[in-house]
Tab-separated table of C-alpha atoms and ligand atoms in Angstrom:
chain	number	residue	atom	x	y	z
A	17	UNK	CA	26.721	19.949	-24.657
A	18	UNK	CA	23.467	18.295	-23.825
A	19	UNK	CA	22.507	16.722	-20.735
A	20	UNK	CA	20.032	14.493	-19.559
A	21	UNK	CA	16.280	16.139	-18.315
A	22	UNK	CA	14.632	14.648	-15.827
A	23	UNK	CA	11.721	16.309	-15.602
A	24	UNK	CA	11.160	15.926	-19.434
A	25	UNK	CA	8.691	13.448	-20.259
A	26	UNK	CA	8.220	11.434	-22.996
A	27	UNK	CA	4.948	10.860	-25.345
A	28	UNK	CA	2.718	7.944	-24.922
A	29	UNK	CA	0.262	6.727	-27.041
A	30	UNK	CA	-3.000	5.106	-25.724
A	31	UNK	CA	-3.498	2.099	-27.291
A	32	UNK	CA	-6.210	0.157	-25.007
A	33	UNK	CA	-8.327	1.264	-22.534
A	34	UNK	CA	-9.961	-1.731	-19.732
A	35	UNK	CA	-12.753	-0.555	-17.483
A	36	UNK	CA	-11.600	-2.280	-14.337
A	37	UNK	CA	-14.114	-1.470	-11.781
A	38	UNK	CA	-16.569	2.064	-12.308
A	39	UNK	CA	-13.935	4.066	-11.182
A	40	UNK	CA	-10.889	2.214	-12.285
A	41	UNK	CA	-9.147	2.328	-15.772
A	42	UNK	CA	-6.167	0.757	-16.605
A	43	UNK	CA	-4.479	2.615	-19.474
A	44	UNK	CA	-2.171	0.431	-22.129
A	45	UNK	CA	0.481	2.664	-23.844
A	46	UNK	CA	2.931	2.859	-26.539
A	47	UNK	CA	5.832	4.858	-26.701
A	48	UNK	CA	6.409	7.530	-29.124
A	49	UNK	CA	9.914	8.722	-27.987
A	50	UNK	CA	13.171	6.819	-28.630
A	51	UNK	CA	14.856	6.464	-24.894
A	52	UNK	CA	14.153	2.609	-24.230
A	53	UNK	CA	12.665	2.299	-20.618
A	54	UNK	CA	13.343	0.286	-18.738
A	55	UNK	CA	11.927	-0.746	-15.003
A	56	UNK	CA	11.427	-3.008	-12.392
A	57	UNK	CA	8.156	-3.920	-10.260
A	58	UNK	CA	7.225	-1.696	-8.427
A	59	UNK	CA	8.466	1.781	-9.199
A	60	UNK	CA	6.106	4.197	-10.671
A	61	UNK	CA	6.219	7.333	-13.330
A	62	UNK	CA	4.597	10.689	-13.031
A	63	UNK	CA	1.921	11.258	-15.695
A	64	UNK	CA	0.712	14.335	-16.725
A	65	UNK	CA	-1.740	16.149	-18.264
A	66	UNK	CA	-0.529	19.691	-19.569
A	67	UNK	CA	-1.880	22.933	-17.533
A	68	UNK	CA	-3.480	20.094	-15.508
A	69	UNK	CA	-1.049	18.727	-13.307
A	70	UNK	CA	1.128	15.674	-12.872
A	71	UNK	CA	-0.004	11.909	-10.613
A	72	UNK	CA	2.031	9.481	-9.913
A	73	UNK	CA	1.036	5.954	-10.823
A	74	UNK	CA	2.780	2.269	-10.386
A	75	UNK	CA	3.834	0.570	-13.295
A	76	UNK	CA	1.047	-2.210	-13.181
A	77	UNK	CA	3.006	-4.116	-16.516
A	78	UNK	CA	5.924	-6.131	-16.271
A	79	UNK	CA	8.773	-5.402	-17.527
A	80	UNK	CA	8.976	-9.098	-18.890
A	81	UNK	CA	6.718	-8.083	-21.141
A	82	UNK	CA	8.347	-5.203	-22.819
A	83	UNK	CA	6.137	-4.067	-26.004
A	84	UNK	CA	4.401	-1.782	-23.506
A	85	UNK	CA	3.489	0.146	-20.395
A	86	UNK	CA	0.357	-0.170	-18.466
A	87	UNK	CA	-0.560	2.041	-15.766
A	88	UNK	CA	-3.889	1.802	-13.380
A	89	UNK	CA	-5.484	4.527	-12.666
A	90	UNK	CA	-8.398	5.638	-9.959
A	91	UNK	CA	-10.167	8.275	-10.598
A	92	UNK	CA	-10.000	10.520	-7.563
A	93	UNK	CA	-9.440	14.364	-8.647
A	94	UNK	CA	-7.926	17.046	-11.179
A	95	UNK	CA	-5.245	14.592	-12.884
A	96	UNK	CA	-6.757	10.934	-12.703
A	97	UNK	CA	-10.457	12.609	-13.930
A	98	UNK	CA	-9.342	14.339	-17.552
A	99	UNK	CA	-6.881	10.977	-17.801
A	100	UNK	CA	-10.194	9.116	-17.559
A	101	UNK	CA	-11.946	11.504	-20.107
A	102	UNK	CA	-8.779	10.319	-22.802
A	103	UNK	CA	-9.387	7.513	-25.389
A	104	UNK	CA	-7.675	5.548	-27.547
A	105	UNK	CA	-5.137	7.216	-29.844
A	106	UNK	CA	-4.465	10.029	-27.648
A	107	UNK	CA	-1.261	11.027	-26.403
A	108	UNK	CA	-0.074	11.306	-22.387
A	109	UNK	CA	3.204	12.287	-21.274
A	110	UNK	CA	5.030	10.297	-18.973
A	111	UNK	CA	8.354	10.534	-17.148
A	112	UNK	CA	10.842	7.436	-14.937
A	113	UNK	CA	10.723	5.307	-13.964
A	114	UNK	CA	10.840	6.887	-10.439
A	115	UNK	CA	11.911	4.578	-6.925
A	116	UNK	CA	12.821	1.840	-5.734
A	117	UNK	CA	11.097	-1.573	-7.086
A	118	UNK	CA	10.800	-4.832	-5.290
A	119	UNK	CA	13.827	-6.711	-5.010
A	120	UNK	CA	12.802	-9.175	-7.482
A	121	UNK	CA	16.736	-10.851	-7.785
A	122	UNK	CA	17.016	-11.308	-4.078
A	123	UNK	CA	13.329	-13.178	-4.342
A	124	UNK	CA	14.686	-15.936	-6.335
A	125	UNK	CA	13.824	-18.718	-4.525
A	126	UNK	CA	11.728	-17.756	-1.958
A	127	UNK	CA	8.272	-18.656	-1.250
A	128	UNK	CA	6.150	-15.595	-1.766
A	129	UNK	CA	2.350	-14.604	-0.588
A	130	UNK	CA	1.426	-11.556	-2.013
A	131	UNK	CA	-0.908	-10.072	0.224
A	132	UNK	CA	-3.666	-7.011	-1.792
A	133	UNK	CA	-6.752	-5.087	-1.308
A	134	UNK	CA	-8.464	-3.331	-3.963
A	135	UNK	CA	-5.909	-1.425	-6.169
A	136	UNK	CA	-3.421	-1.979	-4.137
A	137	UNK	CA	-3.190	-5.207	-6.749
A	138	UNK	CA	-1.765	-2.883	-9.494
A	139	UNK	CA	2.344	-2.791	-8.376
A	140	UNK	CA	1.839	-6.566	-6.817
A	141	UNK	CA	0.310	-7.433	-10.149
A	142	UNK	CA	3.863	-6.144	-11.940
A	143	UNK	CA	5.292	-8.545	-9.466
A	144	UNK	CA	3.112	-12.013	-9.545
A	145	UNK	CA	3.510	-11.479	-13.878
A	146	UNK	CA	6.890	-11.348	-13.960
A	147	UNK	CA	7.621	-14.447	-11.346
A	148	UNK	CA	4.980	-16.231	-13.324
A	149	UNK	CA	7.170	-14.932	-16.467
A	150	UNK	CA	10.145	-16.548	-14.863
A	151	UNK	CA	8.419	-19.386	-12.970
A	152	UNK	CA	11.093	-21.371	-12.208
A	153	UNK	CA	13.419	-19.024	-10.534
A	154	UNK	CA	10.849	-18.706	-7.871
A	155	UNK	CA	9.499	-21.121	-4.929
A	156	UNK	CA	5.406	-21.216	-4.284
A	157	UNK	CA	3.347	-18.474	-5.219
A	158	UNK	CA	0.269	-17.466	-3.407
A	159	UNK	CA	-1.976	-14.350	-4.329
A	160	UNK	CA	-4.391	-13.520	-1.680
A	161	UNK	CA	-6.968	-10.541	-2.809
A	162	UNK	CA	-9.373	-8.357	-1.152
A	163	UNK	CA	-11.772	-6.023	-2.735
A	164	UNK	CA	-15.583	-4.099	-1.591
A	165	UNK	CA	-17.365	-5.871	-3.514
A	166	UNK	CA	-17.386	-8.188	-6.506
A	167	UNK	CA	-17.449	-4.843	-9.263
A	168	UNK	CA	-13.741	-3.600	-7.145
A	169	UNK	CA	-12.163	-6.598	-8.268
A	170	UNK	CA	-9.512	-5.835	-10.214
A	171	UNK	CA	-7.744	-7.403	-13.411
A	172	UNK	CA	-10.477	-9.898	-13.470
A	173	UNK	CA	-9.147	-11.417	-16.227
A	174	UNK	CA	-5.240	-11.926	-14.328
A	175	UNK	CA	-7.312	-13.464	-11.888
A	176	UNK	CA	-8.909	-15.865	-13.843
A	177	UNK	CA	-6.006	-17.024	-15.149
A	178	UNK	CA	-4.044	-16.731	-12.413
A	179	UNK	CA	-7.274	-19.366	-10.517
A	180	UNK	CA	-6.340	-21.575	-13.502
A	181	UNK	CA	-3.037	-22.333	-12.601
A	182	UNK	CA	-1.767	-25.311	-10.799
A	183	UNK	CA	1.800	-23.443	-10.111
A	184	UNK	CA	-0.118	-20.699	-8.050
A	185	UNK	CA	-2.552	-20.393	-5.336
A	186	UNK	CA	-5.052	-17.447	-5.462
A	187	UNK	CA	-8.019	-16.825	-3.288
A	188	UNK	CA	-10.087	-13.804	-3.440
A	189	UNK	CA	-12.637	-12.237	-1.659
A	190	UNK	CA	-14.982	-9.364	-1.218
A	191	UNK	CA	-16.073	-7.556	2.211
A	192	UNK	CA	-19.309	-9.034	3.413
A	193	UNK	CA	-22.581	-6.005	4.130
A	194	UNK	CA	-20.783	-3.023	2.128
A	195	UNK	CA	-23.300	-0.073	1.744
A	196	UNK	CA	-22.677	-1.437	-2.761
A	197	UNK	CA	-23.947	-5.409	-1.743
A	198	UNK	CA	-25.841	-5.957	-5.262
A	199	UNK	CA	-27.267	-8.637	-7.157
A	200	UNK	CA	-23.854	-9.131	-8.394
A	201	UNK	CA	-21.966	-9.995	-5.249
A	202	UNK	CA	-25.485	-13.052	-4.515
A	203	UNK	CA	-23.994	-13.959	-8.293
A	204	UNK	CA	-20.493	-14.417	-6.427
A	205	UNK	CA	-19.248	-18.134	-5.241
A	206	UNK	CA	-16.595	-16.985	-3.969
A	207	UNK	CA	-15.410	-15.954	-0.248
A	208	UNK	CA	-16.581	-13.524	1.261
A	209	UNK	CA	-15.231	-11.400	4.208
A	210	UNK	CA	-11.603	-9.422	4.644
A	211	UNK	CA	-8.494	-9.958	3.060
A	212	UNK	CA	-7.206	-11.313	6.516
A	213	UNK	CA	-9.354	-13.236	6.763
A	214	UNK	CA	-8.007	-15.591	3.701
A	215	UNK	CA	-4.321	-15.951	6.453
A	216	UNK	CA	-5.739	-19.093	7.990
A	217	UNK	CA	-7.458	-21.017	4.476
A	218	UNK	CA	-3.514	-19.984	2.836
A	219	UNK	CA	-1.293	-22.179	4.928
A	220	UNK	CA	1.285	-19.476	5.312
A	221	UNK	CA	4.093	-20.551	6.921
A	222	UNK	CA	6.316	-17.164	8.514
A	223	UNK	CA	9.256	-20.007	9.048
A	224	UNK	CA	8.931	-20.082	4.714
A	225	UNK	CA	7.223	-17.441	3.194
A	226	UNK	CA	8.170	-13.752	2.325
A	227	UNK	CA	5.205	-11.731	2.125
A	228	UNK	CA	4.634	-8.456	-0.244
A	229	UNK	CA	1.428	-6.597	0.990
A	230	UNK	CA	-0.413	-3.405	-0.919
A	231	UNK	CA	-3.402	-1.867	-0.013
A	232	UNK	CA	-5.279	0.797	1.608
A	233	UNK	CA	-3.362	2.640	5.116
A	234	UNK	CA	-6.772	0.040	6.749
A	235	UNK	CA	-5.626	-3.236	5.149
A	236	UNK	CA	-2.212	-2.736	5.915
A	237	UNK	CA	-2.125	-1.802	9.615
A	238	UNK	CA	-4.292	-5.218	9.825
A	239	UNK	CA	-2.553	-7.663	7.835
A	240	UNK	CA	0.632	-6.361	9.447
A	241	UNK	CA	-0.646	-7.620	13.201
A	242	UNK	CA	-2.208	-10.391	11.667
A	243	UNK	CA	1.470	-11.737	10.011
A	244	UNK	CA	2.812	-10.744	13.282
A	245	UNK	CA	0.754	-12.334	15.011
A	246	UNK	CA	2.189	-15.472	12.804
A	247	UNK	CA	5.457	-14.777	12.934
A	248	UNK	CA	6.403	-13.409	10.150
A	249	UNK	CA	9.838	-10.983	11.133
A	250	UNK	CA	9.642	-7.486	9.532
A	251	UNK	CA	12.653	-8.595	7.492
A	252	UNK	CA	10.830	-10.836	5.132
A	253	UNK	CA	6.979	-8.091	5.310
A	254	UNK	CA	7.326	-6.418	1.900
A	255	UNK	CA	4.954	-3.309	1.486
A	256	UNK	CA	4.639	0.302	-0.368
A	257	UNK	CA	3.986	3.421	0.948
A	258	UNK	CA	2.204	6.272	-0.423
A	259	UNK	CA	3.170	10.048	-0.274
A	260	UNK	CA	1.801	13.008	-1.714
A	261	UNK	CA	4.599	13.992	-4.736
A	262	UNK	CA	5.801	16.767	-6.687
A	263	UNK	CA	9.569	16.001	-7.832
A	264	UNK	CA	9.331	11.975	-8.328
A	265	UNK	CA	13.239	12.514	-7.777
A	266	UNK	CA	14.136	13.390	-4.247
A	267	UNK	CA	14.748	17.409	-5.288
A	268	UNK	CA	11.537	19.011	-3.413
A	269	UNK	CA	11.541	17.760	-0.247
A	270	UNK	CA	7.371	16.601	-0.176
A	271	UNK	CA	7.586	12.943	0.611
A	272	UNK	CA	9.889	12.996	3.232
A	273	UNK	CA	9.333	10.779	6.255
A	274	UNK	CA	12.151	11.552	8.515
A	275	UNK	CA	15.170	11.187	6.754
A	276	UNK	CA	14.170	8.776	3.923
A	277	UNK	CA	12.260	10.199	0.731
A	278	UNK	CA	8.833	7.854	-0.442
A	279	UNK	CA	9.988	8.783	-4.261
A	280	UNK	CA	13.498	7.958	-3.861
A	281	UNK	CA	14.626	5.649	-1.039
A	282	UNK	CA	11.113	3.595	-1.496
A	283	UNK	CA	8.148	3.355	-2.392
A	284	UNK	CA	9.401	-0.103	-1.422
A	285	UNK	CA	10.253	-0.554	2.156
A	286	UNK	CA	10.542	-3.707	4.737
A	287	UNK	CA	8.547	-3.615	7.538
A	288	UNK	CA	12.316	-3.384	9.429
A	289	UNK	CA	12.905	-0.534	7.463
A	290	UNK	CA	9.084	0.936	7.814
A	291	UNK	CA	9.727	0.276	11.786
A	292	UNK	CA	12.481	2.291	11.945
A	293	UNK	CA	10.666	5.576	10.250
A	294	UNK	CA	8.626	7.517	12.882
A	295	UNK	CA	4.562	7.033	11.786
A	296	UNK	CA	4.891	5.881	8.276
A	297	UNK	CA	2.309	3.978	8.628
B	330	FAD	C1	4.221	5.771	-5.544
B	330	FAD	C2	2.804	6.181	-6.111
B	330	FAD	C3	2.411	5.025	-6.644
B	330	FAD	C4	0.950	5.759	-6.912
B	330	FAD	N1	0.050	4.252	-7.889
B	330	FAD	C5	-1.287	4.734	-8.036
B	330	FAD	C6	-1.538	3.227	-9.054
B	330	FAD	O1	-1.437	3.194	-9.982
B	330	FAD	N2	-3.057	4.031	-9.364
B	330	FAD	C7	-4.021	4.692	-8.460
B	330	FAD	O2	-4.733	4.635	-9.180
B	330	FAD	N3	-3.018	5.746	-7.719
B	330	FAD	C8	-1.832	5.837	-7.252
B	330	FAD	N4	-1.061	6.690	-6.638
B	330	FAD	C9	-2.352	7.909	-6.049
B	330	FAD	C10	-2.063	9.135	-7.057
B	330	FAD	O3	-0.948	9.059	-7.112
B	330	FAD	C11	-3.284	9.326	-6.591
B	330	FAD	O4	-4.460	9.311	-6.617
B	330	FAD	C12	-3.184	11.660	-7.625
B	330	FAD	O5	-1.911	11.761	-7.379
B	330	FAD	C13	-4.199	11.990	-7.349
B	330	FAD	O6	-4.492	13.085	-8.169
B	330	FAD	P1	-5.037	14.266	-9.073
B	330	FAD	O7	-4.367	15.183	-9.458
B	330	FAD	O8	-6.128	13.184	-9.500
B	330	FAD	O9	-6.304	14.004	-7.254
B	330	FAD	P2	-6.126	15.518	-6.685
B	330	FAD	O10	-7.125	16.648	-6.907
B	330	FAD	O11	-5.021	16.120	-6.058
B	330	FAD	O12	-6.735	14.920	-5.357
B	330	FAD	C14	-7.615	14.637	-5.277
B	330	FAD	C15	-7.979	13.217	-3.682
B	330	FAD	O13	-6.502	12.485	-3.895
B	330	FAD	C16	-5.623	12.677	-2.506
B	330	FAD	N5	-4.358	12.841	-2.998
B	330	FAD	C17	-3.278	13.230	-4.137
B	330	FAD	N6	-2.316	12.896	-4.088
B	330	FAD	C18	-2.328	11.550	-2.865
B	330	FAD	C19	-1.282	10.606	-3.283
B	330	FAD	N7	-0.433	10.730	-3.488
B	330	FAD	N8	-1.514	9.333	-1.912
B	330	FAD	C20	-2.994	9.659	-1.115
B	330	FAD	N9	-4.205	10.691	-1.818
B	330	FAD	C21	-3.709	11.536	-2.788
B	330	FAD	C22	-5.810	14.409	-2.469
B	330	FAD	O14	-5.357	15.011	-0.407
B	330	FAD	C23	-7.233	14.140	-3.059
B	330	FAD	O15	-7.939	13.903	-1.463
B	330	FAD	C24	-0.409	6.517	-6.180
B	330	FAD	C25	0.685	7.456	-5.340
B	330	FAD	C26	2.287	7.179	-4.837
B	330	FAD	C27	2.872	8.655	-4.532
B	331	FES	S1	8.773	13.925	-4.267
B	331	FES	FE1	9.820	15.444	-4.206
B	331	FES	S2	11.669	14.408	-2.829
B	331	FES	FE2	9.994	13.119	-2.772
């Protein structure tokens, strides 16, 4: 009898490559295999290059647009470096989807506040576009997004679209005084400052909003402090954790934090859950 092999990847063909920033590319992929690919925003895949290795990458597309899968990948090392060298028509191996995604059904009717930093917008973009594609099912949508510089803002097409919609509110900012401060920033007519400076401007309300955060560790730390000070309950703040991973399916123990496996019990956790995990953040 044939059994499903969870480690067996499927072939996906690269149909489009978008240069988001100098070191982030978005790959739009079409599946060549036969298994339908069903996923939730917040889940991740393991993408591999034979002979080089695998990398866990969040899905940035939304299941409401099922014709393709999108992954936004920052070049940081061996596998991601080789992925950046691929061209349209090349084939990559993908297994998954894995992990616990954002609870998009439980979020129905909620007023949502998204806080993202840098490439941390990738998993949140999946939820934001999911919510926008089912707009009537959700309450207010506020997106706060910060990047180091204009060049580091990812998904500029989405940002332009979200900024033009009247049924949501996008506030974007770039850090001031960073090393890469260039002529481009001088042309940036948006806000300047770290993402938490947008808190006072966005009229967030801890009694009403449910907050979803993703970004670099330092941003999450400061954002959490600001949200707690504003009165948000830990059960109403949801974030994602990153850990080194191997199997992605709760077998190897590489990603554990105490009794939890980030690959299986996460990567999406409420702050209430995280507060019970020693040194999770
Ligand atoms: C659930 C999950 C979702 C992720 N989603 C994305 C995404 O959407 N886009 C994206 O660009 N990256 C994402 N990452 C990070 C990505 O997996 C790593 O950057 C990648 O595995 C590095 O592989 P590499 O072979 O290119 O680098 P390596 O040569 O293995 O390492 C290069 C550097 O990256 C560090 N590194 C490797 N793996 C991780 C990791 N898991 N977390 C933090 N640092 C790491 C290494 O310590 C080293 O400093 C995600 C990680 C997890 C766990
Ligand atoms: S990556 Fe193997 S247990 Fe999580």
